[in-house]
CSV table of C-alpha atoms in Angstrom, one decimal:
chain,number,residue,atom,x,y,z
A,1,UNK,CA,-0.7,17.8,29.7
A,2,UNK,CA,1.3,17.8,26.5
A,3,UNK,CA,3.4,14.8,25.2
A,4,UNK,CA,6.7,14.7,23.5
A,5,UNK,CA,7.1,12.8,20.3
A,6,UNK,CA,10.1,11.5,18.4
A,7,UNK,CA,9.2,12.1,14.8
A,8,UNK,CA,10.8,12.1,11.3
A,9,UNK,CA,10.2,15.2,9.2
A,10,UNK,CA,11.6,16.7,6.1
A,11,UNK,CA,12.0,20.3,4.9
A,12,UNK,CA,12.9,19.7,1.2
A,13,UNK,CA,12.0,17.0,-1.3
A,14,UNK,CA,14.7,14.6,-2.3
A,15,UNK,CA,16.7,11.5,-1.4
A,16,UNK,CA,16.3,9.6,1.9
A,17,UNK,CA,18.8,11.8,3.6
A,18,UNK,CA,16.4,14.7,3.7
A,19,UNK,CA,14.6,12.9,6.5
A,20,UNK,CA,15.5,14.3,10.0
A,21,UNK,CA,14.6,12.9,13.4
A,22,UNK,CA,13.3,15.5,15.8
A,23,UNK,CA,11.9,15.6,19.3
A,24,UNK,CA,8.8,17.8,19.5
A,25,UNK,CA,6.1,18.8,21.9
A,26,UNK,CA,2.8,17.4,20.7
A,27,UNK,CA,-0.2,19.6,21.2
A,28,UNK,CA,-3.4,18.2,22.8
A,29,UNK,CA,-5.7,16.7,20.2
A,30,UNK,CA,-8.1,19.2,18.5
A,31,UNK,CA,-11.8,18.8,18.3
A,32,UNK,CA,-12.6,15.6,16.3
A,33,UNK,CA,-9.1,14.2,16.8
A,34,UNK,CA,-7.5,11.5,19.0
A,35,UNK,CA,-4.0,11.2,20.2
A,36,UNK,CA,-2.3,7.8,19.9
A,37,UNK,CA,1.0,6.1,21.0
A,38,UNK,CA,2.2,4.1,18.1
A,39,UNK,CA,2.8,0.3,18.6
A,40,UNK,CA,3.8,-0.3,15.0
A,41,UNK,CA,4.0,1.8,11.8
A,42,UNK,CA,3.5,0.7,8.3
A,43,UNK,CA,5.9,1.8,5.5
A,44,UNK,CA,4.5,2.1,2.0
A,45,UNK,CA,5.8,3.3,-1.4
A,46,UNK,CA,3.6,6.3,-1.2
A,47,UNK,CA,5.9,7.5,1.6
A,48,UNK,CA,8.7,7.7,-1.0
A,49,UNK,CA,6.4,9.6,-3.4
A,50,UNK,CA,5.7,12.1,-0.7
A,51,UNK,CA,9.3,12.4,0.2
A,52,UNK,CA,10.3,13.0,-3.4
A,53,UNK,CA,7.4,15.4,-4.1
A,54,UNK,CA,6.1,13.3,-7.0
A,55,UNK,CA,2.5,14.3,-6.8
A,56,UNK,CA,1.2,17.5,-8.3
A,57,UNK,CA,-0.4,18.4,-5.0
A,58,UNK,CA,2.9,18.3,-3.0
A,59,UNK,CA,2.9,18.2,0.7
A,60,UNK,CA,3.4,21.6,2.4
A,61,UNK,CA,6.9,21.7,3.9
A,62,UNK,CA,8.1,21.0,6.5
A,63,UNK,CA,6.1,17.8,6.7
A,64,UNK,CA,5.9,14.5,8.5
A,65,UNK,CA,5.7,11.2,6.7
A,66,UNK,CA,3.7,8.0,6.8
A,67,UNK,CA,0.0,7.3,6.5
A,68,UNK,CA,-0.5,4.1,8.4
A,69,UNK,CA,-0.2,2.7,11.9
A,70,UNK,CA,-1.5,1.0,14.9
A,71,UNK,CA,-1.6,2.5,18.4
A,72,UNK,CA,-3.2,3.0,21.7
A,73,UNK,CA,-5.5,6.0,22.2
A,74,UNK,CA,-4.0,8.3,24.9
A,75,UNK,CA,-6.2,11.4,24.6
A,76,UNK,CA,-9.5,12.5,23.0
A,77,UNK,CA,-10.4,15.8,21.5
A,78,UNK,CA,-13.7,17.5,22.0
A,79,UNK,CA,-16.6,15.8,20.4
A,80,UNK,CA,-15.0,12.3,20.0
A,81,UNK,CA,-17.6,9.8,21.1
A,82,UNK,CA,-16.6,6.7,19.2
A,83,UNK,CA,-13.3,5.9,21.0
A,84,UNK,CA,-12.0,5.8,24.6
A,85,UNK,CA,-8.6,6.2,26.1
A,86,UNK,CA,-6.9,2.8,26.0
A,87,UNK,CA,-8.6,1.6,22.8
A,88,UNK,CA,-6.3,0.0,20.2
A,89,UNK,CA,-6.9,1.5,16.8
A,90,UNK,CA,-5.5,1.3,13.2
A,91,UNK,CA,-5.6,3.9,10.6
A,92,UNK,CA,-4.9,4.7,7.0
A,93,UNK,CA,-4.8,8.2,5.7
A,94,UNK,CA,-5.0,11.6,7.4
A,95,UNK,CA,-2.1,14.0,7.5
A,96,UNK,CA,1.2,12.2,6.9
A,97,UNK,CA,2.8,11.9,10.4
A,98,UNK,CA,3.0,8.1,11.1
A,99,UNK,CA,6.8,8.1,11.5
A,100,UNK,CA,6.5,9.1,15.1
A,101,UNK,CA,6.2,7.7,18.6
A,102,UNK,CA,3.0,9.7,19.2
A,103,UNK,CA,0.6,11.6,16.9
A,104,UNK,CA,-2.7,13.3,16.7
A,105,UNK,CA,-5.1,11.9,14.1
A,106,UNK,CA,-8.7,12.6,12.9
A,107,UNK,CA,-10.9,10.2,14.7
A,108,UNK,CA,-12.7,9.6,11.4
A,109,UNK,CA,-9.6,7.8,10.1
A,110,UNK,CA,-9.3,5.5,13.1
A,111,UNK,CA,-10.6,1.9,13.0
A,112,UNK,CA,-11.0,-0.4,16.0
A,113,UNK,CA,-8.7,-3.4,16.0
A,114,UNK,CA,-10.2,-6.8,17.0
A,115,UNK,CA,-8.7,-8.3,20.1
A,116,UNK,CA,-7.5,-11.4,18.3
A,117,UNK,CA,-5.3,-9.6,15.8
A,118,UNK,CA,-1.6,-8.8,16.6
A,119,UNK,CA,-0.7,-5.1,16.2
A,120,UNK,CA,2.3,-5.8,14.0
A,121,UNK,CA,0.2,-7.9,11.7
A,122,UNK,CA,-2.4,-5.2,11.4
A,123,UNK,CA,0.2,-2.5,10.8
A,124,UNK,CA,1.9,-4.6,8.1
A,125,UNK,CA,-1.4,-5.3,6.3
A,126,UNK,CA,-4.0,-2.6,6.8
A,127,UNK,CA,-2.9,-0.1,4.1
A,128,UNK,CA,-1.7,-2.7,1.7
A,129,UNK,CA,-4.7,-4.9,2.5
A,130,UNK,CA,-7.2,-2.0,2.0
A,131,UNK,CA,-5.4,-1.2,-1.3
A,132,UNK,CA,-5.9,-4.8,-2.4
A,133,UNK,CA,-9.5,-4.7,-1.2
A,134,UNK,CA,-10.5,-1.8,-3.3
A,135,UNK,CA,-8.4,-2.9,-6.3
A,136,UNK,CA,-9.9,-6.4,-6.6
A,137,UNK,CA,-13.4,-6.0,-5.0
A,138,UNK,CA,-14.4,-2.5,-6.1
A,139,UNK,CA,-12.2,-0.9,-8.7
A,140,UNK,CA,-12.3,-4.0,-11.0
A,141,UNK,CA,-14.2,-6.7,-9.2
A,142,UNK,CA,-12.5,-10.1,-9.9
A,143,UNK,CA,-14.7,-13.2,-10.2
A,144,UNK,CA,-14.0,-16.9,-10.3
A,145,UNK,CA,-12.4,-17.9,-13.6
A,146,UNK,CA,-10.9,-14.5,-14.4
A,147,UNK,CA,-7.3,-14.3,-15.5
A,148,UNK,CA,-5.3,-11.4,-14.0
A,149,UNK,CA,-1.8,-10.1,-14.3
A,150,UNK,CA,-0.3,-8.6,-11.1
A,151,UNK,CA,3.0,-6.8,-11.3
A,152,UNK,CA,5.4,-6.9,-8.3
A,153,UNK,CA,3.7,-10.1,-7.1
A,154,UNK,CA,6.1,-10.7,-4.3
A,155,UNK,CA,5.9,-7.2,-2.8
A,156,UNK,CA,3.8,-6.1,0.1
A,157,UNK,CA,0.7,-5.4,-1.9
A,158,UNK,CA,1.3,-8.3,-4.4
A,159,UNK,CA,1.7,-10.9,-1.7
A,160,UNK,CA,-1.7,-10.0,-0.2
A,161,UNK,CA,-3.3,-9.8,-3.7
A,162,UNK,CA,-2.1,-13.2,-4.8
A,163,UNK,CA,-3.6,-14.8,-1.7
A,164,UNK,CA,-7.0,-13.0,-2.0
A,165,UNK,CA,-7.2,-13.4,-5.8
A,166,UNK,CA,-6.6,-17.2,-5.5
A,167,UNK,CA,-9.3,-17.4,-2.9
A,168,UNK,CA,-11.7,-15.7,-5.3
A,169,UNK,CA,-10.9,-18.4,-7.9
A,170,UNK,CA,-8.9,-16.3,-10.3
A,171,UNK,CA,-5.9,-17.5,-12.3
A,172,UNK,CA,-3.1,-15.3,-11.1
A,173,UNK,CA,-0.1,-14.4,-13.3
A,174,UNK,CA,2.6,-12.4,-11.5
A,175,UNK,CA,5.8,-10.7,-12.4
A,176,UNK,CA,8.8,-10.7,-10.0
A,177,UNK,CA,12.4,-9.7,-10.2
A,178,UNK,CA,14.2,-12.9,-9.1
A,179,UNK,CA,13.8,-16.7,-8.8
A,180,UNK,CA,13.6,-16.2,-5.0
A,181,UNK,CA,10.7,-13.8,-5.3
A,182,UNK,CA,9.1,-16.2,-7.8
A,183,UNK,CA,9.0,-18.8,-5.0
A,184,UNK,CA,7.4,-16.3,-2.7
A,185,UNK,CA,4.7,-15.4,-5.2
A,186,UNK,CA,3.9,-19.0,-5.9
A,187,UNK,CA,3.7,-19.7,-2.1
A,188,UNK,CA,1.1,-16.9,-1.9
A,189,UNK,CA,-1.1,-18.4,-4.6
A,190,UNK,CA,0.4,-17.1,-7.9
A,191,UNK,CA,-0.2,-19.6,-10.6
A,192,UNK,CA,2.4,-18.4,-13.0
A,193,UNK,CA,5.4,-16.3,-11.7
A,194,UNK,CA,7.3,-14.6,-14.5
A,195,UNK,CA,10.8,-13.4,-13.7
A,196,UNK,CA,10.8,-10.2,-15.8
A,197,UNK,CA,14.6,-9.9,-15.7
A,198,UNK,CA,14.9,-13.2,-17.6
A,199,UNK,CA,11.7,-13.4,-19.7
A,200,UNK,CA,9.5,-11.0,-21.7
A,201,UNK,CA,6.4,-10.8,-19.6
A,202,UNK,CA,4.2,-9.8,-22.5
A,203,UNK,CA,5.3,-12.9,-24.5
A,204,UNK,CA,4.8,-15.2,-21.5
A,205,UNK,CA,1.3,-13.8,-20.8
A,206,UNK,CA,0.4,-14.5,-24.4
A,207,UNK,CA,1.7,-18.0,-24.1
A,208,UNK,CA,-0.1,-18.7,-20.8
A,209,UNK,CA,-3.4,-17.4,-22.1
A,210,UNK,CA,-3.2,-18.9,-25.5
A,211,UNK,CA,-3.0,-15.4,-27.0
A,212,UNK,CA,-6.3,-14.3,-25.4
A,213,UNK,CA,-4.8,-11.9,-22.9
A,214,UNK,CA,-6.0,-11.2,-19.4
A,215,UNK,CA,-9.1,-9.5,-18.1
A,216,UNK,CA,-7.2,-7.0,-15.9
A,217,UNK,CA,-3.6,-5.9,-15.2
A,218,UNK,CA,-2.8,-4.4,-11.9
A,219,UNK,CA,0.3,-2.3,-12.4
A,220,UNK,CA,2.2,-0.4,-9.7
A,221,UNK,CA,5.5,-0.4,-11.6
A,222,UNK,CA,4.7,2.4,-14.1
A,223,UNK,CA,7.2,3.4,-16.8
A,224,UNK,CA,8.9,0.1,-17.3
A,225,UNK,CA,5.6,-1.9,-17.7
A,226,UNK,CA,2.8,0.3,-18.8
A,227,UNK,CA,2.9,-0.1,-22.6
A,228,UNK,CA,3.4,-3.9,-22.5
A,229,UNK,CA,0.7,-4.2,-19.8
A,230,UNK,CA,-1.8,-2.7,-22.3
A,231,UNK,CA,-0.8,-5.3,-24.8
A,232,UNK,CA,-1.4,-8.1,-22.3
A,233,UNK,CA,-5.1,-7.3,-22.1
A,234,UNK,CA,-7.9,-9.1,-23.8
A,235,UNK,CA,-10.5,-7.0,-25.7
A,236,UNK,CA,-12.4,-4.8,-23.3
A,237,UNK,CA,-9.8,-5.5,-20.6
A,238,UNK,CA,-8.8,-3.0,-17.9
A,239,UNK,CA,-5.4,-1.7,-16.9
A,240,UNK,CA,-5.4,-0.5,-13.3
A,241,UNK,CA,-2.3,1.8,-12.9
A,242,UNK,CA,-1.9,2.4,-9.2
A,243,UNK,CA,1.8,3.4,-8.9
A,244,UNK,CA,5.0,4.4,-10.7
A,245,UNK,CA,7.8,2.6,-8.9
A,246,UNK,CA,10.0,2.7,-12.0
A,247,UNK,CA,9.2,6.3,-12.9
A,248,UNK,CA,6.5,8.4,-14.5
A,249,UNK,CA,4.3,7.0,-17.3
A,250,UNK,CA,4.6,8.5,-20.8
A,251,UNK,CA,1.5,10.3,-22.1
A,252,UNK,CA,-1.1,7.9,-23.3
A,253,UNK,CA,-2.4,7.9,-26.9
A,254,UNK,CA,-6.1,7.6,-26.0
A,255,UNK,CA,-7.2,6.5,-29.6
A,256,UNK,CA,-4.8,3.5,-29.3
A,257,UNK,CA,-7.1,2.0,-26.7
A,258,UNK,CA,-9.7,1.5,-29.3
A,259,UNK,CA,-7.3,-0.1,-31.8
A,260,UNK,CA,-6.0,-2.4,-29.1
A,261,UNK,CA,-9.5,-3.8,-28.3
A,262,UNK,CA,-11.7,-1.1,-26.7
A,263,UNK,CA,-9.5,-1.1,-23.6
A,264,UNK,CA,-10.0,0.7,-20.3
A,265,UNK,CA,-7.4,2.4,-18.2
A,266,UNK,CA,-7.9,3.8,-14.7
A,267,UNK,CA,-5.7,5.5,-12.2
A,268,UNK,CA,-7.3,4.9,-8.8
A,269,UNK,CA,-6.4,6.2,-5.4
A,270,UNK,CA,-7.2,4.6,-2.0
A,271,UNK,CA,-8.1,8.1,-0.8
A,272,UNK,CA,-11.1,8.2,-3.1
A,273,UNK,CA,-12.1,4.6,-2.3
A,274,UNK,CA,-12.0,5.2,1.5
A,275,UNK,CA,-13.1,8.9,1.7
A,276,UNK,CA,-16.6,8.0,2.7
A,277,UNK,CA,-16.6,6.7,6.3
A,278,UNK,CA,-19.1,3.9,5.5
A,279,UNK,CA,-17.0,2.7,2.5
A,280,UNK,CA,-13.9,2.9,4.8
A,281,UNK,CA,-15.5,0.8,7.5
A,282,UNK,CA,-16.9,-1.7,5.0
A,283,UNK,CA,-13.6,-2.2,3.4
A,284,UNK,CA,-11.8,-2.6,6.7
A,285,UNK,CA,-14.4,-5.1,7.8
A,286,UNK,CA,-13.9,-7.1,4.6
A,287,UNK,CA,-10.1,-7.0,5.1
A,288,UNK,CA,-10.0,-7.8,8.8
A,289,UNK,CA,-12.5,-10.6,8.3
A,290,UNK,CA,-10.3,-12.1,5.6
A,291,UNK,CA,-7.3,-11.9,8.0
A,292,UNK,CA,-9.2,-13.5,10.8
A,293,UNK,CA,-10.5,-16.3,8.5
A,294,UNK,CA,-7.0,-17.0,7.2
A,295,UNK,CA,-7.8,-16.0,3.7
A,296,UNK,CA,-5.1,-13.3,3.9
A,297,UNK,CA,-2.1,-14.5,5.9
A,298,UNK,CA,0.7,-12.1,6.9
A,299,UNK,CA,3.7,-12.6,4.7
A,300,UNK,CA,7.2,-12.4,6.2
A,301,UNK,CA,7.4,-8.9,7.8
A,302,UNK,CA,10.5,-6.8,7.5
A,303,UNK,CA,11.0,-5.0,10.9
A,304,UNK,CA,13.1,-1.9,11.4
A,305,UNK,CA,13.4,0.5,14.3
A,306,UNK,CA,11.8,3.9,13.9
A,307,UNK,CA,15.3,5.5,14.1
A,308,UNK,CA,16.3,3.6,10.9
A,309,UNK,CA,13.7,5.3,8.7
A,310,UNK,CA,16.4,6.6,6.3
A,311,UNK,CA,17.7,3.0,5.8
A,312,UNK,CA,14.2,1.7,5.2
A,313,UNK,CA,13.7,4.2,2.4
A,314,UNK,CA,17.1,3.2,0.9
A,315,UNK,CA,16.3,-0.5,1.0
A,316,UNK,CA,12.8,0.0,-0.4
A,317,UNK,CA,13.9,2.0,-3.3
A,318,UNK,CA,16.7,-0.4,-4.1
A,319,UNK,CA,14.2,-3.3,-4.0
A,320,UNK,CA,16.1,-5.0,-1.2
A,321,UNK,CA,12.9,-5.7,0.8
A,322,UNK,CA,10.4,-8.5,0.6
A,323,UNK,CA,6.8,-8.4,1.9
A,324,UNK,CA,5.5,-5.6,4.1
A,325,UNK,CA,7.7,-3.3,6.2
A,326,UNK,CA,7.0,-1.9,9.6
A,327,UNK,CA,8.7,0.5,11.9
A,328,UNK,CA,8.8,-0.2,15.7
A,329,UNK,CA,9.0,2.9,17.9
């Protein structure tokens, strides 16, 4: 028997108002897929990139939106042996279609959710948490005593990163947009919160580090911060550019990396760090274990109804949100 789903889709790239809510008949799951009823849906900045068509490999239109959620398994496709109807699962990745009441999902992207964890907490943390996991444990592994700079330290990813980095024994310098957000960053373990609207973050980093610079900069802001982020690095330091919230980054003069101190630059993607199922499961185990142990605590969650998806995008782009955002069907 088929199921109806309320889903947000878009047929052209553009501003939030290209999103349209539709009621569709959902086909039975194909071989290797599961069907789930969403309990909570994570909202991420990558959703805005998808909606705008930022990536060179743009989504084929019309398309759904959203790559993270938690739900109950309601049906199994042929060949699925790892899950049963009634199981609670989380997922990151797969075809964008999370902004929906029900969806089909490749079983390979589903993760079992431990009984002791709340669905809204997992939906708020799993994508952002897995992003932090690969950034600080596998992309550039951070060790005790390292000094790091993390931009947007009070955001969804930044709030998790500050907690986990502090647990690892790093000195965490964060940039934020207001005094209020500086308080949030400090509460999450940020040692030095720089309000970039009032201070030059490059100058403050030099002051904090005695001119030595930081081992790694994690930069999701992009155009507004990239050049100065490079100048915050110590010799042989690494700039991890994992987003462009302020716009596209200008072309990089590669020889300048040598002149600035034999620097490294990487542009990682969670897709490549979780493509292998064993890597995906190990990262999820690391994250869920950190949540259960209280190393990573859920920041204040911003909750919206699924029907308010357009407003969510408006608020997120205007930087009116704090912490992780979820949609409730």
